[in-house]
Amino acid sequence: MQAMASRRNKEGMARFGIRPTTTTLGISIWELRRLKREIGTDHRLAQQLWASKIHEARILASFIEDPARVTSSQMERWVRAFDSWDIVDQVSALFAATPYARAKIRQWAARDEEFVKRAAFSLIAELAWYDKTVTDRGFEAFFPLITRASTDERNFVKKAVNWALRNIGKRNRRLNRGAVALAKKLRASGSPSARWIGAGALRELTSEAVQRRLAGMRPKPVL
């Protein structure tokens, strides 16, 4: 990985809000995914990569880690080390595949650390997009968390809250109605952050493209 380092890429990452540090190598996500395909799943190597504290090594660690071997305590160790939005979002894909995801969402949504709180809503977004086992009511139970976090003005938090609301609302027609109703309430809020979240979510969830896709879905039984 040291041999793959790129100063040019490192400078480009900074333009996307990824703060370059002495542990950032400037390896693209596409190169990391190629390494993932070559390595496969390797729990021991994932632990070693995470312990290196190198930015891209930690992303690769999340790619090759076995979700079946991830423990609750490991999730807590890793989340405390989050220092960049892209680390949060990449690792969330791994965490969403563990049986602890929904419990961690509630715990982390109540925490104040910026990237820990972002992780809660990044996890919701991941579950909404990929996990077919969560019921509609399971996602509706996240609406109060979204409402409470909507007044957090920190950029990396509010963007994740917006992402979570949008992904829930794109899951099916029932959840779209609930997400649109919540987005309207947030748009009418006295909080600038909540208004931004609500307006952005409402714009996408009521768009012709989203509504057309939802109209083509078969209705799901209420569970």
PDB file of C-alpha atoms in Angstrom:
ATOM      1  CA  MET A   1       0.000   0.000   0.000  1.00  0.00           C
ATOM      2  CA  GLN A   2       2.908   2.333   0.676  1.00  0.00           C
ATOM      3  CA  ALA A   3       4.077   1.694  -2.897  1.00  0.00           C
ATOM      4  CA  MET A   4       0.627   2.691  -4.182  1.00  0.00           C
ATOM      5  CA  ALA A   5       0.670   6.073  -2.420  1.00  0.00           C
ATOM      6  CA  SER A   6      -0.181   9.104  -4.565  1.00  0.00           C
ATOM      7  CA  ARG A   7       0.433  12.688  -3.507  1.00  0.00           C
ATOM      8  CA  ARG A   8      -1.868  13.918  -6.275  1.00  0.00           C
ATOM      9  CA  ASN A   9      -4.727  11.716  -5.060  1.00  0.00           C
ATOM     10  CA  LYS A  10      -4.095  12.824  -1.504  1.00  0.00           C
ATOM     11  CA  GLU A  11      -4.489  16.460  -2.541  1.00  0.00           C
ATOM     12  CA  GLY A  12      -7.669  15.566  -4.437  1.00  0.00           C
ATOM     13  CA  MET A  13      -9.154  13.850  -1.401  1.00  0.00           C
ATOM     14  CA  ALA A  14      -8.884  17.105   0.518  1.00  0.00           C
ATOM     15  CA  ARG A  15     -11.240  18.745  -1.995  1.00  0.00           C
ATOM     16  CA  PHE A  16     -13.904  16.219  -0.988  1.00  0.00           C
ATOM     17  CA  GLY A  17     -13.566  16.995   2.694  1.00  0.00           C
ATOM     18  CA  ILE A  18     -11.248  14.080   3.469  1.00  0.00           C
ATOM     19  CA  ARG A  19      -8.674  15.676   5.697  1.00  0.00           C
ATOM     20  CA  PRO A  20      -5.191  14.571   4.632  1.00  0.00           C
ATOM     21  CA  THR A  21      -2.939  13.522   7.486  1.00  0.00           C
ATOM     22  CA  THR A  22       0.376  11.757   7.854  1.00  0.00           C
ATOM     23  CA  THR A  23      -1.587   8.473   7.772  1.00  0.00           C
ATOM     24  CA  THR A  24      -3.289   9.194   4.422  1.00  0.00           C
ATOM     25  CA  LEU A  25      -1.644   7.602   1.392  1.00  0.00           C
ATOM     26  CA  GLY A  26      -3.872   8.838  -1.429  1.00  0.00           C
ATOM     27  CA  ILE A  27      -5.015   5.423  -2.694  1.00  0.00           C
ATOM     28  CA  SER A  28      -8.283   5.540  -4.630  1.00  0.00           C
ATOM     29  CA  ILE A  29     -11.343   3.605  -3.537  1.00  0.00           C
ATOM     30  CA  TRP A  30     -11.249   1.732  -6.850  1.00  0.00           C
ATOM     31  CA  GLU A  31      -7.738   0.453  -6.103  1.00  0.00           C
ATOM     32  CA  LEU A  32      -8.834  -0.601  -2.632  1.00  0.00           C
ATOM     33  CA  ARG A  33     -11.744  -2.540  -4.115  1.00  0.00           C
ATOM     34  CA  ARG A  34      -9.328  -4.294  -6.463  1.00  0.00           C
ATOM     35  CA  LEU A  35      -7.269  -5.328  -3.450  1.00  0.00           C
ATOM     36  CA  LYS A  36     -10.451  -6.528  -1.781  1.00  0.00           C
ATOM     37  CA  ARG A  37     -11.156  -8.848  -4.728  1.00  0.00           C
ATOM     38  CA  GLU A  38      -7.612 -10.201  -4.594  1.00  0.00           C
ATOM     39  CA  ILE A  39      -7.592 -10.761  -0.819  1.00  0.00           C
ATOM     40  CA  GLY A  40     -11.136 -11.958  -0.201  1.00  0.00           C
ATOM     41  CA  THR A  41     -12.261 -12.255   3.435  1.00  0.00           C
ATOM     42  CA  ASP A  42      -9.524 -12.251   6.050  1.00  0.00           C
ATOM     43  CA  HIS A  43     -10.416 -11.422   9.658  1.00  0.00           C
ATOM     44  CA  ARG A  44      -6.832 -11.559  10.954  1.00  0.00           C
ATOM     45  CA  LEU A  45      -5.478  -9.291   8.230  1.00  0.00           C
ATOM     46  CA  ALA A  46      -8.388  -6.875   8.761  1.00  0.00           C
ATOM     47  CA  GLN A  47      -7.397  -6.520  12.404  1.00  0.00           C
ATOM     48  CA  GLN A  48      -3.783  -5.856  11.454  1.00  0.00           C
ATOM     49  CA  LEU A  49      -4.748  -3.283   8.825  1.00  0.00           C
ATOM     50  CA  TRP A  50      -6.974  -1.425  11.294  1.00  0.00           C
ATOM     51  CA  ALA A  51      -4.213  -1.404  13.897  1.00  0.00           C
ATOM     52  CA  SER A  52      -1.874   0.301  11.391  1.00  0.00           C
ATOM     53  CA  LYS A  53      -3.935   3.525  11.712  1.00  0.00           C
ATOM     54  CA  ILE A  54      -3.355   4.207   7.993  1.00  0.00           C
ATOM     55  CA  HIS A  55      -6.448   5.804   6.454  1.00  0.00           C
ATOM     56  CA  GLU A  56      -6.749   3.568   3.388  1.00  0.00           C
ATOM     57  CA  ALA A  57      -5.668   0.470   5.322  1.00  0.00           C
ATOM     58  CA  ARG A  58      -8.630   0.967   7.628  1.00  0.00           C
ATOM     59  CA  ILE A  59     -11.004   1.245   4.687  1.00  0.00           C
ATOM     60  CA  LEU A  60      -9.530  -1.952   3.232  1.00  0.00           C
ATOM     61  CA  ALA A  61      -9.914  -3.590   6.642  1.00  0.00           C
ATOM     62  CA  SER A  62     -13.656  -2.934   6.489  1.00  0.00           C
ATOM     63  CA  PHE A  63     -13.761  -4.429   2.979  1.00  0.00           C
ATOM     64  CA  ILE A  64     -12.111  -7.736   3.893  1.00  0.00           C
ATOM     65  CA  GLU A  65     -13.438  -8.169   7.446  1.00  0.00           C
ATOM     66  CA  ASP A  66     -15.844 -11.046   8.050  1.00  0.00           C
ATOM     67  CA  PRO A  67     -19.091  -9.556   9.448  1.00  0.00           C
ATOM     68  CA  ALA A  68     -19.833 -12.878  11.145  1.00  0.00           C
ATOM     69  CA  ARG A  69     -16.711 -12.397  13.287  1.00  0.00           C
ATOM     70  CA  VAL A  70     -17.294  -8.745  14.149  1.00  0.00           C
ATOM     71  CA  THR A  71     -18.155  -8.297  17.821  1.00  0.00           C
ATOM     72  CA  SER A  72     -19.999  -5.512  19.597  1.00  0.00           C
ATOM     73  CA  SER A  73     -16.806  -4.497  21.375  1.00  0.00           C
ATOM     74  CA  GLN A  74     -14.908  -4.360  18.071  1.00  0.00           C
ATOM     75  CA  MET A  75     -17.560  -2.015  16.688  1.00  0.00           C
ATOM     76  CA  GLU A  76     -17.093   0.242  19.710  1.00  0.00           C
ATOM     77  CA  ARG A  77     -13.308   0.264  19.288  1.00  0.00           C
ATOM     78  CA  TRP A  78     -13.548   1.097  15.616  1.00  0.00           C
ATOM     79  CA  VAL A  79     -16.224   3.778  15.975  1.00  0.00           C
ATOM     80  CA  ARG A  80     -14.143   5.596  18.578  1.00  0.00           C
ATOM     81  CA  ALA A  81     -11.324   5.806  16.023  1.00  0.00           C
ATOM     82  CA  PHE A  82     -13.448   7.359  13.261  1.00  0.00           C
ATOM     83  CA  ASP A  83     -11.838  10.586  12.072  1.00  0.00           C
ATOM     84  CA  SER A  84     -13.229  11.106   8.562  1.00  0.00           C
ATOM     85  CA  TRP A  85     -16.639  10.879   6.894  1.00  0.00           C
ATOM     86  CA  ASP A  86     -15.445   8.391   4.273  1.00  0.00           C
ATOM     87  CA  ILE A  87     -14.150   6.012   6.940  1.00  0.00           C
ATOM     88  CA  VAL A  88     -17.564   6.218   8.617  1.00  0.00           C
ATOM     89  CA  ASP A  89     -19.487   5.456   5.461  1.00  0.00           C
ATOM     90  CA  GLN A  90     -17.267   2.622   4.231  1.00  0.00           C
ATOM     91  CA  VAL A  91     -17.163   0.886   7.614  1.00  0.00           C
ATOM     92  CA  SER A  92     -20.935   1.297   7.957  1.00  0.00           C
ATOM     93  CA  ALA A  93     -21.389  -1.121   5.058  1.00  0.00           C
ATOM     94  CA  LEU A  94     -19.604  -3.753   7.159  1.00  0.00           C
ATOM     95  CA  PHE A  95     -21.400  -2.894  10.389  1.00  0.00           C
ATOM     96  CA  ALA A  96     -24.799  -3.065   8.685  1.00  0.00           C
ATOM     97  CA  ALA A  97     -24.179  -6.758   8.005  1.00  0.00           C
ATOM     98  CA  THR A  98     -23.769  -7.567  11.709  1.00  0.00           C
ATOM     99  CA  PRO A  99     -26.559  -8.513  14.139  1.00  0.00           C
ATOM    100  CA  TYR A 100     -25.684  -5.481  16.297  1.00  0.00           C
ATOM    101  CA  ALA A 101     -26.516  -2.805  13.720  1.00  0.00           C
ATOM    102  CA  ARG A 102     -29.908  -1.679  15.002  1.00  0.00           C
ATOM    103  CA  ALA A 103     -28.811  -1.569  18.638  1.00  0.00           C
ATOM    104  CA  LYS A 104     -25.754   0.482  17.691  1.00  0.00           C
ATOM    105  CA  ILE A 105     -27.901   2.926  15.730  1.00  0.00           C
ATOM    106  CA  ARG A 106     -29.833   3.840  18.867  1.00  0.00           C
ATOM    107  CA  GLN A 107     -26.732   4.003  21.036  1.00  0.00           C
ATOM    108  CA  TRP A 108     -24.678   6.087  18.616  1.00  0.00           C
ATOM    109  CA  ALA A 109     -27.513   8.445  17.697  1.00  0.00           C
ATOM    110  CA  ALA A 110     -27.507   9.526  21.333  1.00  0.00           C
ATOM    111  CA  ARG A 111     -23.759  10.188  21.378  1.00  0.00           C
ATOM    112  CA  ASP A 112     -22.323  13.651  20.770  1.00  0.00           C
ATOM    113  CA  GLU A 113     -19.093  12.827  18.884  1.00  0.00           C
ATOM    114  CA  GLU A 114     -19.555  14.018  15.301  1.00  0.00           C
ATOM    115  CA  PHE A 115     -18.407  10.895  13.483  1.00  0.00           C
ATOM    116  CA  VAL A 116     -20.011   8.503  15.960  1.00  0.00           C
ATOM    117  CA  LYS A 117     -23.329  10.253  15.468  1.00  0.00           C
ATOM    118  CA  ARG A 118     -22.838  10.219  11.699  1.00  0.00           C
ATOM    119  CA  ALA A 119     -22.263   6.471  11.934  1.00  0.00           C
ATOM    120  CA  ALA A 120     -25.756   5.963  13.382  1.00  0.00           C
ATOM    121  CA  PHE A 121     -27.423   7.562  10.374  1.00  0.00           C
ATOM    122  CA  SER A 122     -25.005   6.111   7.847  1.00  0.00           C
ATOM    123  CA  LEU A 123     -26.024   2.714   9.245  1.00  0.00           C
ATOM    124  CA  ILE A 124     -29.714   3.555   8.781  1.00  0.00           C
ATOM    125  CA  ALA A 125     -29.013   4.528   5.174  1.00  0.00           C
ATOM    126  CA  GLU A 126     -27.158   1.259   4.561  1.00  0.00           C
ATOM    127  CA  LEU A 127     -29.929  -0.859   6.101  1.00  0.00           C
ATOM    128  CA  ALA A 128     -32.602   0.970   4.119  1.00  0.00           C
ATOM    129  CA  TRP A 129     -30.827   0.347   0.843  1.00  0.00           C
ATOM    130  CA  TYR A 130     -29.590  -3.220   1.284  1.00  0.00           C
ATOM    131  CA  ASP A 131     -31.277  -5.073   4.150  1.00  0.00           C
ATOM    132  CA  LYS A 132     -34.479  -6.734   2.968  1.00  0.00           C
ATOM    133  CA  THR A 133     -35.225  -8.278   6.362  1.00  0.00           C
ATOM    134  CA  VAL A 134     -36.053  -5.043   8.219  1.00  0.00           C
ATOM    135  CA  THR A 135     -39.797  -4.350   8.298  1.00  0.00           C
ATOM    136  CA  ASP A 136     -41.453  -1.033   7.474  1.00  0.00           C
ATOM    137  CA  ARG A 137     -42.212  -0.548  11.151  1.00  0.00           C
ATOM    138  CA  GLY A 138     -38.556  -1.138  11.908  1.00  0.00           C
ATOM    139  CA  PHE A 139     -37.652   1.817   9.709  1.00  0.00           C
ATOM    140  CA  GLU A 140     -40.525   3.967  10.966  1.00  0.00           C
ATOM    141  CA  ALA A 141     -39.041   3.516  14.442  1.00  0.00           C
ATOM    142  CA  PHE A 142     -36.019   5.510  13.212  1.00  0.00           C
ATOM    143  CA  PHE A 143     -38.111   8.609  12.388  1.00  0.00           C
ATOM    144  CA  PRO A 144     -37.888   9.995  15.969  1.00  0.00           C
ATOM    145  CA  LEU A 145     -34.084   9.596  15.847  1.00  0.00           C
ATOM    146  CA  ILE A 146     -34.004  11.526  12.578  1.00  0.00           C
ATOM    147  CA  THR A 147     -36.211  14.246  14.046  1.00  0.00           C
ATOM    148  CA  ARG A 148     -34.009  14.667  17.115  1.00  0.00           C
ATOM    149  CA  ALA A 149     -30.782  14.732  15.110  1.00  0.00           C
ATOM    150  CA  SER A 150     -32.148  17.087  12.452  1.00  0.00           C
ATOM    151  CA  THR A 151     -31.239  20.159  14.531  1.00  0.00           C
ATOM    152  CA  ASP A 152     -27.554  19.212  14.675  1.00  0.00           C
ATOM    153  CA  GLU A 153     -25.867  21.869  12.542  1.00  0.00           C
ATOM    154  CA  ARG A 154     -22.628  19.950  12.032  1.00  0.00           C
ATOM    155  CA  ASN A 155     -22.133  19.278   8.344  1.00  0.00           C
ATOM    156  CA  PHE A 156     -21.164  15.611   8.556  1.00  0.00           C
ATOM    157  CA  VAL A 157     -24.084  14.839  10.860  1.00  0.00           C
ATOM    158  CA  LYS A 158     -26.835  16.642   8.964  1.00  0.00           C
ATOM    159  CA  LYS A 159     -25.738  15.140   5.634  1.00  0.00           C
ATOM    160  CA  ALA A 160     -25.981  11.636   7.100  1.00  0.00           C
ATOM    161  CA  VAL A 161     -29.399  12.388   8.606  1.00  0.00           C
ATOM    162  CA  ASN A 162     -30.567  13.581   5.193  1.00  0.00           C
ATOM    163  CA  TRP A 163     -29.129  10.437   3.575  1.00  0.00           C
ATOM    164  CA  ALA A 164     -30.926   8.182   6.055  1.00  0.00           C
ATOM    165  CA  LEU A 165     -34.283   9.886   5.493  1.00  0.00           C
ATOM    166  CA  ARG A 166     -33.926   9.765   1.716  1.00  0.00           C
ATOM    167  CA  ASN A 167     -32.986   6.082   1.665  1.00  0.00           C
ATOM    168  CA  ILE A 168     -35.886   5.118   3.914  1.00  0.00           C
ATOM    169  CA  GLY A 169     -38.249   7.056   1.659  1.00  0.00           C
ATOM    170  CA  LYS A 170     -36.992   5.269  -1.437  1.00  0.00           C
ATOM    171  CA  ARG A 171     -37.560   1.800   0.005  1.00  0.00           C
ATOM    172  CA  ASN A 172     -41.269   1.455  -0.842  1.00  0.00           C
ATOM    173  CA  ARG A 173     -44.469   3.501  -1.199  1.00  0.00           C
ATOM    174  CA  ARG A 174     -45.540   3.240   2.439  1.00  0.00           C
ATOM    175  CA  LEU A 175     -42.182   4.425   3.727  1.00  0.00           C
ATOM    176  CA  ASN A 176     -42.085   7.102   1.058  1.00  0.00           C
ATOM    177  CA  ARG A 177     -45.324   8.575   2.409  1.00  0.00           C
ATOM    178  CA  GLY A 178     -43.963   8.545   5.950  1.00  0.00           C
ATOM    179  CA  ALA A 179     -40.620  10.040   4.928  1.00  0.00           C
ATOM    180  CA  VAL A 180     -42.299  12.757   2.838  1.00  0.00           C
ATOM    181  CA  ALA A 181     -44.531  13.691   5.798  1.00  0.00           C
ATOM    182  CA  LEU A 182     -41.505  13.932   8.072  1.00  0.00           C
ATOM    183  CA  ALA A 183     -39.554  15.926   5.471  1.00  0.00           C
ATOM    184  CA  LYS A 184     -42.391  18.463   5.302  1.00  0.00           C
ATOM    185  CA  LYS A 185     -42.321  18.876   9.087  1.00  0.00           C
ATOM    186  CA  LEU A 186     -38.573  19.374   9.063  1.00  0.00           C
ATOM    187  CA  ARG A 187     -38.793  21.883   6.222  1.00  0.00           C
ATOM    188  CA  ALA A 188     -41.182  23.950   8.342  1.00  0.00           C
ATOM    189  CA  SER A 189     -38.900  23.785  11.388  1.00  0.00           C
ATOM    190  CA  GLY A 190     -37.228  26.740  13.025  1.00  0.00           C
ATOM    191  CA  SER A 191     -33.862  24.993  12.760  1.00  0.00           C
ATOM    192  CA  PRO A 192     -31.779  25.843   9.651  1.00  0.00           C
ATOM    193  CA  SER A 193     -30.319  22.333   9.655  1.00  0.00           C
ATOM    194  CA  ALA A 194     -33.732  20.665   9.882  1.00  0.00           C
ATOM    195  CA  ARG A 195     -35.054  22.881   7.076  1.00  0.00           C
ATOM    196  CA  TRP A 196     -32.092  21.921   4.892  1.00  0.00           C
ATOM    197  CA  ILE A 197     -32.591  18.212   5.595  1.00  0.00           C
ATOM    198  CA  GLY A 198     -36.337  18.393   4.981  1.00  0.00           C
ATOM    199  CA  ALA A 199     -36.100  20.407   1.778  1.00  0.00           C
ATOM    200  CA  GLY A 200     -33.438  18.157   0.288  1.00  0.00           C
ATOM    201  CA  ALA A 201     -35.249  14.945   1.170  1.00  0.00           C
ATOM    202  CA  LEU A 202     -38.586  16.278  -0.043  1.00  0.00           C
ATOM    203  CA  ARG A 203     -37.112  17.315  -3.383  1.00  0.00           C
ATOM    204  CA  GLU A 204     -35.796  13.817  -4.084  1.00  0.00           C
ATOM    205  CA  LEU A 205     -38.593  11.747  -2.558  1.00  0.00           C
ATOM    206  CA  THR A 206     -41.324  13.550  -4.492  1.00  0.00           C
ATOM    207  CA  SER A 207     -39.349  13.582  -7.749  1.00  0.00           C
ATOM    208  CA  GLU A 208     -40.821  11.978 -10.841  1.00  0.00           C
ATOM    209  CA  ALA A 209     -37.984   9.435 -11.020  1.00  0.00           C
ATOM    210  CA  VAL A 210     -38.494   8.163  -7.472  1.00  0.00           C
ATOM    211  CA  GLN A 211     -42.273   8.143  -7.706  1.00  0.00           C
ATOM    212  CA  ARG A 212     -42.163   6.272 -11.002  1.00  0.00           C
ATOM    213  CA  ARG A 213     -39.873   3.608  -9.553  1.00  0.00           C
ATOM    214  CA  LEU A 214     -42.031   3.195  -6.434  1.00  0.00           C
ATOM    215  CA  ALA A 215     -45.180   2.906  -8.539  1.00  0.00           C
ATOM    216  CA  GLY A 216     -43.698  -0.140 -10.233  1.00  0.00           C
ATOM    217  CA  MET A 217     -43.128  -1.983  -6.953  1.00  0.00           C
ATOM    218  CA  ARG A 218     -45.485  -4.646  -5.665  1.00  0.00           C
ATOM    219  CA  PRO A 219     -47.208  -3.669  -2.378  1.00  0.00           C
ATOM    220  CA  LYS A 220     -45.678  -5.297   0.710  1.00  0.00           C
ATOM    221  CA  PRO A 221     -47.774  -6.839   3.494  1.00  0.00           C
ATOM    222  CA  VAL A 222     -47.870  -4.776   6.688  1.00  0.00           C
ATOM    223  CA  LEU A 223     -45.818  -6.578   9.348  1.00  0.00           C
TER     224      LEU A 223
END
